[in-house]
PDB file of C-alpha atoms in Angstrom:
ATOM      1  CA  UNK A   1      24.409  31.940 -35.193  1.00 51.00           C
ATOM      2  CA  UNK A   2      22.102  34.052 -33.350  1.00 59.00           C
ATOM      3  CA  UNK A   3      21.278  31.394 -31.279  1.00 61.00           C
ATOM      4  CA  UNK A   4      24.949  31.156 -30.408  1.00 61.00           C
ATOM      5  CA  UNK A   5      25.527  34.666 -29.397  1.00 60.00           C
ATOM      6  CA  UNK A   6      22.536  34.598 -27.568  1.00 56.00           C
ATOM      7  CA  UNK A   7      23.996  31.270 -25.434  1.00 56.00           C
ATOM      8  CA  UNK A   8      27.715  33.067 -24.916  1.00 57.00           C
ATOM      9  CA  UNK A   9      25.621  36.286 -23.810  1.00 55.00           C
ATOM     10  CA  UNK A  10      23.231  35.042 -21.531  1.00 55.00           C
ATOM     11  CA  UNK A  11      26.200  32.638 -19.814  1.00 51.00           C
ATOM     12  CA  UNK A  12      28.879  35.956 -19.418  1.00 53.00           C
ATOM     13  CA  UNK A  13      25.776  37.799 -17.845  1.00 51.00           C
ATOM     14  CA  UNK A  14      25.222  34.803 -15.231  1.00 51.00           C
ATOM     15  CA  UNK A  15      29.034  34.588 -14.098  1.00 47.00           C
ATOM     16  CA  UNK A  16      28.810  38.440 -13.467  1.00 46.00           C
ATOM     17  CA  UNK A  17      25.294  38.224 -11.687  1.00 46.00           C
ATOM     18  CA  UNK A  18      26.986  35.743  -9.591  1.00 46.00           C
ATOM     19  CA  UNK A  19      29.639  38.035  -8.850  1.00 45.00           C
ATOM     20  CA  UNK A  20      27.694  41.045  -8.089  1.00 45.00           C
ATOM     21  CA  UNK A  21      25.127  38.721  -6.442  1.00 44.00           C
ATOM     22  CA  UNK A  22      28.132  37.403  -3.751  1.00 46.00           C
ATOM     23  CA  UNK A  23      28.864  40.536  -2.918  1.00 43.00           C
ATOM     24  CA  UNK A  24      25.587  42.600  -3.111  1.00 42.00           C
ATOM     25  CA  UNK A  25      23.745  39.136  -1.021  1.00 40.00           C
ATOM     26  CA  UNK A  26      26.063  39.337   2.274  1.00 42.00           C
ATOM     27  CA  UNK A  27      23.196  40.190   3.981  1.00 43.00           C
ATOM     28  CA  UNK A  28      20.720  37.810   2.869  1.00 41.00           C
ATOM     29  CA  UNK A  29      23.297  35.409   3.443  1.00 41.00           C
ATOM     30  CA  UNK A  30      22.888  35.867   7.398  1.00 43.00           C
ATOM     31  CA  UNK A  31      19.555  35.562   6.794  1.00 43.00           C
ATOM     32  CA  UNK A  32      19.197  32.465   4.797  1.00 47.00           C
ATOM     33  CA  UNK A  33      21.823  30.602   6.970  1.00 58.00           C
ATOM     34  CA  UNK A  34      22.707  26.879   6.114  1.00 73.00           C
ATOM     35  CA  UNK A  35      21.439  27.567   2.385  1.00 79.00           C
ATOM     36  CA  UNK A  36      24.505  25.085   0.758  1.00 83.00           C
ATOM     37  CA  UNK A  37      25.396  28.110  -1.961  1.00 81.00           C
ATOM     38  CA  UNK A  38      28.617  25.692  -2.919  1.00 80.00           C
ATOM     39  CA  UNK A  39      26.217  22.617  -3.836  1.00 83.00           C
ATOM     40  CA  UNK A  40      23.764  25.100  -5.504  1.00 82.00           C
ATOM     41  CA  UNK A  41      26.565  26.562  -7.553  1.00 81.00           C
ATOM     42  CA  UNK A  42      28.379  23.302  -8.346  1.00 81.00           C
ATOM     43  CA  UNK A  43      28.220  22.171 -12.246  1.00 81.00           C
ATOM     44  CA  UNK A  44      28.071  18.456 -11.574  1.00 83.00           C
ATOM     45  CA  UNK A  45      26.686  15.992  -9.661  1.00 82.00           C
ATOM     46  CA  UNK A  46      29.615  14.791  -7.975  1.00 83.00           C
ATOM     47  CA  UNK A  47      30.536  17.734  -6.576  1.00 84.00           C
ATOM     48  CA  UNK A  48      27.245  18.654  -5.794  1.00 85.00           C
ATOM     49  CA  UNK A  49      26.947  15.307  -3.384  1.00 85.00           C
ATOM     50  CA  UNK A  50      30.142  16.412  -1.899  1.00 84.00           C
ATOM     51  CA  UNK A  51      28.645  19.738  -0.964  1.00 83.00           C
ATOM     52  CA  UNK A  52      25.960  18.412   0.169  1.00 83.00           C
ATOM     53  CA  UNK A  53      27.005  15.139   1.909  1.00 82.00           C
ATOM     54  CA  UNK A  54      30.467  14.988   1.867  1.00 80.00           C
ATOM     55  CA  UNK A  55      30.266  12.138  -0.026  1.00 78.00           C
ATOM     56  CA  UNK A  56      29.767  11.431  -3.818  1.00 75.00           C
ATOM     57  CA  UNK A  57      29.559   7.862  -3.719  1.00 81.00           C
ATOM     58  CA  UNK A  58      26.061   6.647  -4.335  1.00 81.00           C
ATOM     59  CA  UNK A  59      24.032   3.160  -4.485  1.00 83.00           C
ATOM     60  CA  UNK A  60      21.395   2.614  -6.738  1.00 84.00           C
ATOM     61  CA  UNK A  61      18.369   1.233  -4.354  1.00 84.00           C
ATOM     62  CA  UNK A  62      15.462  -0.127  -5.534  1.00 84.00           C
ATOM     63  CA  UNK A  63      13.510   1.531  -2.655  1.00 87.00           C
ATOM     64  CA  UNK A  64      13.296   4.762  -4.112  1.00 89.00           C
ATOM     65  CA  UNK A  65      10.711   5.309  -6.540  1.00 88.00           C
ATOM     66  CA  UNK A  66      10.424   8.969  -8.086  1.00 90.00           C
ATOM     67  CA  UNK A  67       6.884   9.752  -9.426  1.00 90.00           C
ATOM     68  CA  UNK A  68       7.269  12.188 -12.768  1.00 89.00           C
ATOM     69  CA  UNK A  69       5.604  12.359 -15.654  1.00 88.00           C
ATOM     70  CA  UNK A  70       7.109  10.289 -18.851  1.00 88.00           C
ATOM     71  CA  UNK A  71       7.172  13.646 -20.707  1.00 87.00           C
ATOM     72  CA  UNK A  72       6.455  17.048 -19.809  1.00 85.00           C
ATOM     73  CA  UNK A  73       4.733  19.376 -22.216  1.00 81.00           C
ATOM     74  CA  UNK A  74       6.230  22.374 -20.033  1.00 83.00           C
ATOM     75  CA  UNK A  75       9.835  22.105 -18.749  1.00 83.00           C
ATOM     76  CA  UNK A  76       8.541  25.309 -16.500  1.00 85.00           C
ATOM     77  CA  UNK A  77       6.777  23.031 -14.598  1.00 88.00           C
ATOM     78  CA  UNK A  78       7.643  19.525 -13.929  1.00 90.00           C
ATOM     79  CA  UNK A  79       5.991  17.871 -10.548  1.00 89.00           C
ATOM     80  CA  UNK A  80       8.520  15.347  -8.853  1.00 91.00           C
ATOM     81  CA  UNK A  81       7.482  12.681  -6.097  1.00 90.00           C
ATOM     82  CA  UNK A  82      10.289  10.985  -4.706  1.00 92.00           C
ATOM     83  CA  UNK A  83       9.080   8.407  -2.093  1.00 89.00           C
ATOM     84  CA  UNK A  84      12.156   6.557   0.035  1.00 89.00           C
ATOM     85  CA  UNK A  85      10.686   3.251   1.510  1.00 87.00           C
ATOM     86  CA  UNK A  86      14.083   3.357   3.228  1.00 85.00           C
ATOM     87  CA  UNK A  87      14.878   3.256   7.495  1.00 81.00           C
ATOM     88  CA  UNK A  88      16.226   6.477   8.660  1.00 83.00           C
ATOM     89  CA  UNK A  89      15.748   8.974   5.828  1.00 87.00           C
ATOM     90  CA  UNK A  90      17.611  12.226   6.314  1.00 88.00           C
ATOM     91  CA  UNK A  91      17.793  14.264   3.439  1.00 89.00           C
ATOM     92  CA  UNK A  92      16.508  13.676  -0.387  1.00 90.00           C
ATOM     93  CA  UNK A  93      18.324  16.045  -2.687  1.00 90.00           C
ATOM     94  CA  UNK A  94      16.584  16.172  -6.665  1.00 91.00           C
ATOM     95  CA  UNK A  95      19.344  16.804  -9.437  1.00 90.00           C
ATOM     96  CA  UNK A  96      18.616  17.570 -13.243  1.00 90.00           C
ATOM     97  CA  UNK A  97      21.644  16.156 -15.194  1.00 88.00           C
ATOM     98  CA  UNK A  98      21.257  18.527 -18.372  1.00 86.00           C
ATOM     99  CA  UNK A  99      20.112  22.038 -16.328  1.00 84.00           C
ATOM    100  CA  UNK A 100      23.059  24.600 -15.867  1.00 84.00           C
ATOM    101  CA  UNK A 101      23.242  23.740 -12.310  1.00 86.00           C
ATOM    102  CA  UNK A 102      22.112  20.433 -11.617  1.00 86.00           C
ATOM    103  CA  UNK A 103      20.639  20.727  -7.947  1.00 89.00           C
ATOM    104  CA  UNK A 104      17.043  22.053  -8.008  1.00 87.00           C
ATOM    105  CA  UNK A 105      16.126  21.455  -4.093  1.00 89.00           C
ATOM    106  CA  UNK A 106      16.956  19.232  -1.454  1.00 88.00           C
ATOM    107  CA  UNK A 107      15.458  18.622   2.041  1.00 89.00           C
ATOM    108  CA  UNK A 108      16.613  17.456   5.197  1.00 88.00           C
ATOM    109  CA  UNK A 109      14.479  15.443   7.561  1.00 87.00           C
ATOM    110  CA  UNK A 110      14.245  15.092  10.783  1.00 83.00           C
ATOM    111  CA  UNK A 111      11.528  14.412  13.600  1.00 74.00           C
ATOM    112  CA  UNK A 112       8.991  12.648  12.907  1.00 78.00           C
ATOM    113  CA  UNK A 113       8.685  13.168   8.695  1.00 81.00           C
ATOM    114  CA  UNK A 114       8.960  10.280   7.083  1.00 86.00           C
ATOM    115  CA  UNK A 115      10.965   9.851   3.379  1.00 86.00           C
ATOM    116  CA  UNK A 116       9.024  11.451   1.168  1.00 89.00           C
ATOM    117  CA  UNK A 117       9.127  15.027  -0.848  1.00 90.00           C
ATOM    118  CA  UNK A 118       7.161  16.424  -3.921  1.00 90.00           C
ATOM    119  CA  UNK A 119       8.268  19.444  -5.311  1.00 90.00           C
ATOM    120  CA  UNK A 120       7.930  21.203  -8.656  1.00 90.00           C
ATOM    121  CA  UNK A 121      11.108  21.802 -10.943  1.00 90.00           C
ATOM    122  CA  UNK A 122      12.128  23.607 -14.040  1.00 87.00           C
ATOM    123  CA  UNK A 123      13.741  21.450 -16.794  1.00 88.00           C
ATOM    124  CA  UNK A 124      16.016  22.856 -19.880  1.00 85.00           C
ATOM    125  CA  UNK A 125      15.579  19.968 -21.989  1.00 85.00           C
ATOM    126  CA  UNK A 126      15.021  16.417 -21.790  1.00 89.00           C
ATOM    127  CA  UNK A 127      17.269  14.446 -19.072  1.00 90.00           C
ATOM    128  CA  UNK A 128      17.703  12.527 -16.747  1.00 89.00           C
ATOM    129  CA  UNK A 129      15.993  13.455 -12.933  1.00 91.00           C
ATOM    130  CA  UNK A 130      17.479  11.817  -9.880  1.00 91.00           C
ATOM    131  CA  UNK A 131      17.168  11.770  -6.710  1.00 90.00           C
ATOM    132  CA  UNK A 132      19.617  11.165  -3.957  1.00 91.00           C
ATOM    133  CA  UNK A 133      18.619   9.858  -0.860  1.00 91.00           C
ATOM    134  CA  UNK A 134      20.782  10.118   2.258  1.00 89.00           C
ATOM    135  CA  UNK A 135      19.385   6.953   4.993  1.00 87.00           C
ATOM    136  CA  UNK A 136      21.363   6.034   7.620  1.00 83.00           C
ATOM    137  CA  UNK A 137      24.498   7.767   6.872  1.00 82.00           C
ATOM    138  CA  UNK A 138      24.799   6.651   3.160  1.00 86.00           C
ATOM    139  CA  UNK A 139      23.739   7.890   0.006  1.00 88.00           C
ATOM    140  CA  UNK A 140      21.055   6.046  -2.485  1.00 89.00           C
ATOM    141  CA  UNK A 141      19.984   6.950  -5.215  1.00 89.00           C
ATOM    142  CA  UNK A 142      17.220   6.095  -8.050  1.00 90.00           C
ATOM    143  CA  UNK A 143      16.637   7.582 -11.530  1.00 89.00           C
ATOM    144  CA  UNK A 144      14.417   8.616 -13.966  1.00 90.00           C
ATOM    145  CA  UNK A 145      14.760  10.458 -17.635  1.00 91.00           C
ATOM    146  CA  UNK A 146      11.735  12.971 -18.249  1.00 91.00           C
ATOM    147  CA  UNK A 147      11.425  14.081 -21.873  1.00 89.00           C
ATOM    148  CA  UNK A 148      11.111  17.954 -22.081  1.00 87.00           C
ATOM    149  CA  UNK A 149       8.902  19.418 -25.332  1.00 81.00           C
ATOM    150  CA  UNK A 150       9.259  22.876 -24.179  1.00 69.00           C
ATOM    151  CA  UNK A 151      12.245  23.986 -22.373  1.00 60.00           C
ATOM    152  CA  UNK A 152      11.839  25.862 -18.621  1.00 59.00           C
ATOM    153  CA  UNK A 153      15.110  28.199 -18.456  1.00 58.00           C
ATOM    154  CA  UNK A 154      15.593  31.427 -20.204  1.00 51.00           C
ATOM    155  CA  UNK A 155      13.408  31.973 -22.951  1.00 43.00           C
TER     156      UNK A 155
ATOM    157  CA  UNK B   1       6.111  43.216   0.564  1.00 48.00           C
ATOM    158  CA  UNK B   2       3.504  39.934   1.426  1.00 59.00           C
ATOM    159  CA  UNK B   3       3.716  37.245  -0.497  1.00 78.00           C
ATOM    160  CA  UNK B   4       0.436  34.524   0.219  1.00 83.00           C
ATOM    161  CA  UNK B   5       1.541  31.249   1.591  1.00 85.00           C
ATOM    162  CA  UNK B   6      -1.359  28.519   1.896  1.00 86.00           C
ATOM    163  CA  UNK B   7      -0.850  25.256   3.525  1.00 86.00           C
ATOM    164  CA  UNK B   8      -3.185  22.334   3.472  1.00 86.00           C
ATOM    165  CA  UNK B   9      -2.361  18.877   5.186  1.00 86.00           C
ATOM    166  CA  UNK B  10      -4.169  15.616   4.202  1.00 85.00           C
ATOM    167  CA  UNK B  11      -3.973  11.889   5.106  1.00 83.00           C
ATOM    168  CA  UNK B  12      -1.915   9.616   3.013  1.00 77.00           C
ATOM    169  CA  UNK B  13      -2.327   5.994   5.009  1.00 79.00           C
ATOM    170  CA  UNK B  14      -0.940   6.691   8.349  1.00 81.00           C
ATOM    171  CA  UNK B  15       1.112   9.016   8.027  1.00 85.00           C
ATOM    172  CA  UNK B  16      -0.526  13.164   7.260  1.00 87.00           C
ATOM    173  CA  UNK B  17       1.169  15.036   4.161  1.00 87.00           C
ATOM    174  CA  UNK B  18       1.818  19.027   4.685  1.00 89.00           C
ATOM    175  CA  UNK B  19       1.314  20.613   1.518  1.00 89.00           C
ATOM    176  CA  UNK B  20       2.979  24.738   1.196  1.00 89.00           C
ATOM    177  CA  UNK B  21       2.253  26.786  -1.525  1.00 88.00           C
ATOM    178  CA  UNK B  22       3.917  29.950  -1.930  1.00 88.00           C
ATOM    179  CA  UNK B  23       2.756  32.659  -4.543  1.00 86.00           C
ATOM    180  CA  UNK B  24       6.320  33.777  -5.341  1.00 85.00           C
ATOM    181  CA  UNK B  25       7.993  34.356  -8.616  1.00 87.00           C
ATOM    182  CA  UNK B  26      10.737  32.159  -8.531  1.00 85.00           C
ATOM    183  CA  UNK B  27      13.368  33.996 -11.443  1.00 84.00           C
ATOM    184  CA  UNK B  28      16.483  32.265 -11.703  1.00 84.00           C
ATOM    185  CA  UNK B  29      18.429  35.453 -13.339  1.00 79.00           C
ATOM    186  CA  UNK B  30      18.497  33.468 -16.365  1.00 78.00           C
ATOM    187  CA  UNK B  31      15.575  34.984 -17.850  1.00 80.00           C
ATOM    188  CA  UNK B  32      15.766  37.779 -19.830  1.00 79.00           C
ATOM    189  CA  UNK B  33      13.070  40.469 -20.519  1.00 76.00           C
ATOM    190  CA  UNK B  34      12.148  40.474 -24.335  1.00 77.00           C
ATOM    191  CA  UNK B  35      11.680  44.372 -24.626  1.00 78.00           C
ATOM    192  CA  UNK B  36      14.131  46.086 -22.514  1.00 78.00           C
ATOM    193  CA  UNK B  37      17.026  42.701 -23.165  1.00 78.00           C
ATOM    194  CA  UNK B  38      17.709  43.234 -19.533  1.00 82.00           C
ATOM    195  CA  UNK B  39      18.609  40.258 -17.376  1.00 81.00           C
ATOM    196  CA  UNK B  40      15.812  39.820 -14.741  1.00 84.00           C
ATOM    197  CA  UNK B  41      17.655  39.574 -11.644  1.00 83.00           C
ATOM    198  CA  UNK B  42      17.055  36.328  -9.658  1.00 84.00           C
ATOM    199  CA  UNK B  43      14.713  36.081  -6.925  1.00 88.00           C
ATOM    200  CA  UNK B  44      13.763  32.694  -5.581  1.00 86.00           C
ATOM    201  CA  UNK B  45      13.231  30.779  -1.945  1.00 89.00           C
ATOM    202  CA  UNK B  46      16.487  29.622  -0.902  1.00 87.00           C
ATOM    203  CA  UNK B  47      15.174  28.030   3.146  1.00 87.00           C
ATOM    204  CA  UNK B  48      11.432  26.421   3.596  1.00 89.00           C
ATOM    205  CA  UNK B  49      11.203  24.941   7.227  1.00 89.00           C
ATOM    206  CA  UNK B  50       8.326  22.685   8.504  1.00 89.00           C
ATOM    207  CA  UNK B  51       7.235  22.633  12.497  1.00 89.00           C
ATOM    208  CA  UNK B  52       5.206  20.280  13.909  1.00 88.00           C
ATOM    209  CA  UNK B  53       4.152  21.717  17.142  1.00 87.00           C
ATOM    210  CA  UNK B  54       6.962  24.152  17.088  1.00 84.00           C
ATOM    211  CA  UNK B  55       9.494  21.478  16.389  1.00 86.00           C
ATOM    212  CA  UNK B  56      11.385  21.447  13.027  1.00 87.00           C
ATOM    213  CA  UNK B  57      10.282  18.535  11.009  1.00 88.00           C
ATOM    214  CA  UNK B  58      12.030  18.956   7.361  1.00 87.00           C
ATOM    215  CA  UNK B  59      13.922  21.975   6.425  1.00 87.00           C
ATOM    216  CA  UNK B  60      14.157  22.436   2.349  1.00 88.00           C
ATOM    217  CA  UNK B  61      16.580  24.068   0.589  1.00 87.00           C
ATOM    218  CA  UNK B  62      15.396  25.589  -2.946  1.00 88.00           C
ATOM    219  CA  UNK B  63      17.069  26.623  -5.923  1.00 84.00           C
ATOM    220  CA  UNK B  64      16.283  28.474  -8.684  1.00 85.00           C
ATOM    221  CA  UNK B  65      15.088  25.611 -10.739  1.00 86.00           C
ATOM    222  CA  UNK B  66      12.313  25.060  -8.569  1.00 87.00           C
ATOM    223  CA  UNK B  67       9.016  26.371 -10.318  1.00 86.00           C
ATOM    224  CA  UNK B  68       7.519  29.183 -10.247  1.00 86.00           C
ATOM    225  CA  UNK B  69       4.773  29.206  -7.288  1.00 86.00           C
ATOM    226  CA  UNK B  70       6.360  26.332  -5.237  1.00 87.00           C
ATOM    227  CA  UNK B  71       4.104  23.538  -4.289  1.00 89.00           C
ATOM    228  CA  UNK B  72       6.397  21.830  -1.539  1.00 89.00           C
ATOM    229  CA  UNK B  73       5.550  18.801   0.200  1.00 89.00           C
ATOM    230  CA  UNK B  74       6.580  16.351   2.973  1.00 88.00           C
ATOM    231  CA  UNK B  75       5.504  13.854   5.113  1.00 87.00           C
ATOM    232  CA  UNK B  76       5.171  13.604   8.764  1.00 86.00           C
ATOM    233  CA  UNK B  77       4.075   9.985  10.734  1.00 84.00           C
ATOM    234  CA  UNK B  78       2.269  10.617  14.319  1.00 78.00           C
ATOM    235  CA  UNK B  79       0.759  13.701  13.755  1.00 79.00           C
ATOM    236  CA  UNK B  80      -3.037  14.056  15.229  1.00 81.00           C
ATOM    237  CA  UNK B  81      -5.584  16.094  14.422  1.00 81.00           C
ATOM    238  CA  UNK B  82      -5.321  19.159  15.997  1.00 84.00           C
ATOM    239  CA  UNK B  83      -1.625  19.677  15.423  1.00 87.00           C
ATOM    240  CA  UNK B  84      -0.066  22.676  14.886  1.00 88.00           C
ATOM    241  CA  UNK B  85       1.775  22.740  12.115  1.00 89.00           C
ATOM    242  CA  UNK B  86       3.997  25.933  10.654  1.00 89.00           C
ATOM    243  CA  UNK B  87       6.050  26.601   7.517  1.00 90.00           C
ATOM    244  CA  UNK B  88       8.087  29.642   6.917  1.00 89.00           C
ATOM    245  CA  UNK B  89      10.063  30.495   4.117  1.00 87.00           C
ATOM    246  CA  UNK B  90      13.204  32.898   3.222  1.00 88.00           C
ATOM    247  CA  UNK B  91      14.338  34.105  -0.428  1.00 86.00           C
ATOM    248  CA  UNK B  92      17.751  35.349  -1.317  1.00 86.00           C
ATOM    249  CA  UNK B  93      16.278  39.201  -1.253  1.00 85.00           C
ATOM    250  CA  UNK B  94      16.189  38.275   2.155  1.00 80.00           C
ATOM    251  CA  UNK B  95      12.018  38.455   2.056  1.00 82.00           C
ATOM    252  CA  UNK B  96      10.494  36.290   3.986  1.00 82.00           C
ATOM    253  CA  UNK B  97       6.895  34.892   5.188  1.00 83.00           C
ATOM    254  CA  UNK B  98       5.244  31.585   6.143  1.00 82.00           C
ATOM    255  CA  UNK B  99       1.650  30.274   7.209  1.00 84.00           C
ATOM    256  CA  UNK B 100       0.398  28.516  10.528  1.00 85.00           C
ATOM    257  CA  UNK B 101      -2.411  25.757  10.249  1.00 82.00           C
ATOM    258  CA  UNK B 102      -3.943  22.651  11.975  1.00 83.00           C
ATOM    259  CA  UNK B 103      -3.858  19.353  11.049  1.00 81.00           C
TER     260      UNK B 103
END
């Protein structure tokens, strides 16, 4: 029961630090310009890949391989290697089904980088990590489920 | 206020990775603190860009479930030694910082 109350609490105080945060952040917002706030704030995946890429249609691909550990001791700290062995690679976007909002970060490529990102995410609990990967105008995508011991949000 | 940003690059076959890390606290506004039961206000990097020689490479976009301390990392193909390469970095307080380095 505690636990409950302490769940409806700490979501009512996130919807109103988003709303102070909109309005208090107008400046920031200048500053951080192109930061994709909608596919940040979306609750699922689909709508985050529309946010992001217009597009929420995505094949698996074989060519993807995401390097993560089987289970993770500390969902604080999770280290995620997604390598694309795709042509083309634009952007690679890494989603946590189970967290509150499921995009952690994304990247868009250009120049000379080739498709590959490693990053470091927070988990909630154990779920599944994937990892879209935009290549010559469509979206792939490859999965992986990381088991979570010790949760990485709130606490 | 300065936060330290270190980069490092190293060779991974032909292509050189560019490793950033950022000493940066990384609260998601989740988080609350245990004594006062006040919501610690989020504060995380929202933009990361990578230049190679002054030209964009990769630009990231983080959220607040990246970790705290961000170890980003990309890679680039062609780059020689010598290079210049730059990252800079923006947070939604609207602080901001980066690091220059060589390949």
């Amino acid at each position: 029961m505690k636990r409950r109350t302490f769940m409806k609490g700490s979501l009512a105080g996130s919807v109103l630090a988003v709303a102070a945060g909109s309005g208090l952040l107008k400046p920031t917002d200048v500053l951080a310009a192109g930061w994709p706030k909608g596919a940040f704030d979306a609750q699922t995946e689909a709508d985050m890949l529309s946010s992001l890429y217009g597009s929420s249609s995505a094949a698996a691909s074989g060519k993807i391989r995401i390097k993560a550990p089987i289970q993770a001791e500390n969902g604080r700290v999770v280290p995620v290697k997604v390598q694309a062995d795709l042509a083309n690679v634009e952007a690679i976007a890494v989603a946590v089904a189970k967290n509150p909002r499921p995009l952690a970060t994304s990247v868009n490529l250009s120049g000379g980088a080739t498709g590959y990102y490693s990053t470091r995410i927070k988990m909630g609990k154990t779920s599944k990590v994937t990892a879209y990967v935009k290549a010559g105008g469509k979206l792939h995508t490859a999965s992986k489920t990381v088991k979570v011991t010790v949760g990485g949000c709130g606490g | 206020m300065a936060r330290l940003t270190k980069i490092k690059t190293r060779k991974r076959g032909d292509s050189t990775e560019i490793l950033a890390l950022v000493n940066h606290p990384m609260e998601t506004g989740r988080r609350k603190n245990k004594k006062t039961k006040q919501k610690v206000p989020a504060h995380y990097i929202q933009k990361m860009s990578f230049e190679l020689n002054g030209k964009v490479v990769a630009e990231a976009n983080l959220g607040p479930a990246v970790s705290k301390n961000p170890l980003t990392a990309i890679t680039i193909k062609g780059a020689k030694a010598g290079d210049k390469v730059k990252v800079s970095w923006t947070d939604n307080k609207g602080e901001s910082g980066g690091a220059t380095g060589a390949v």
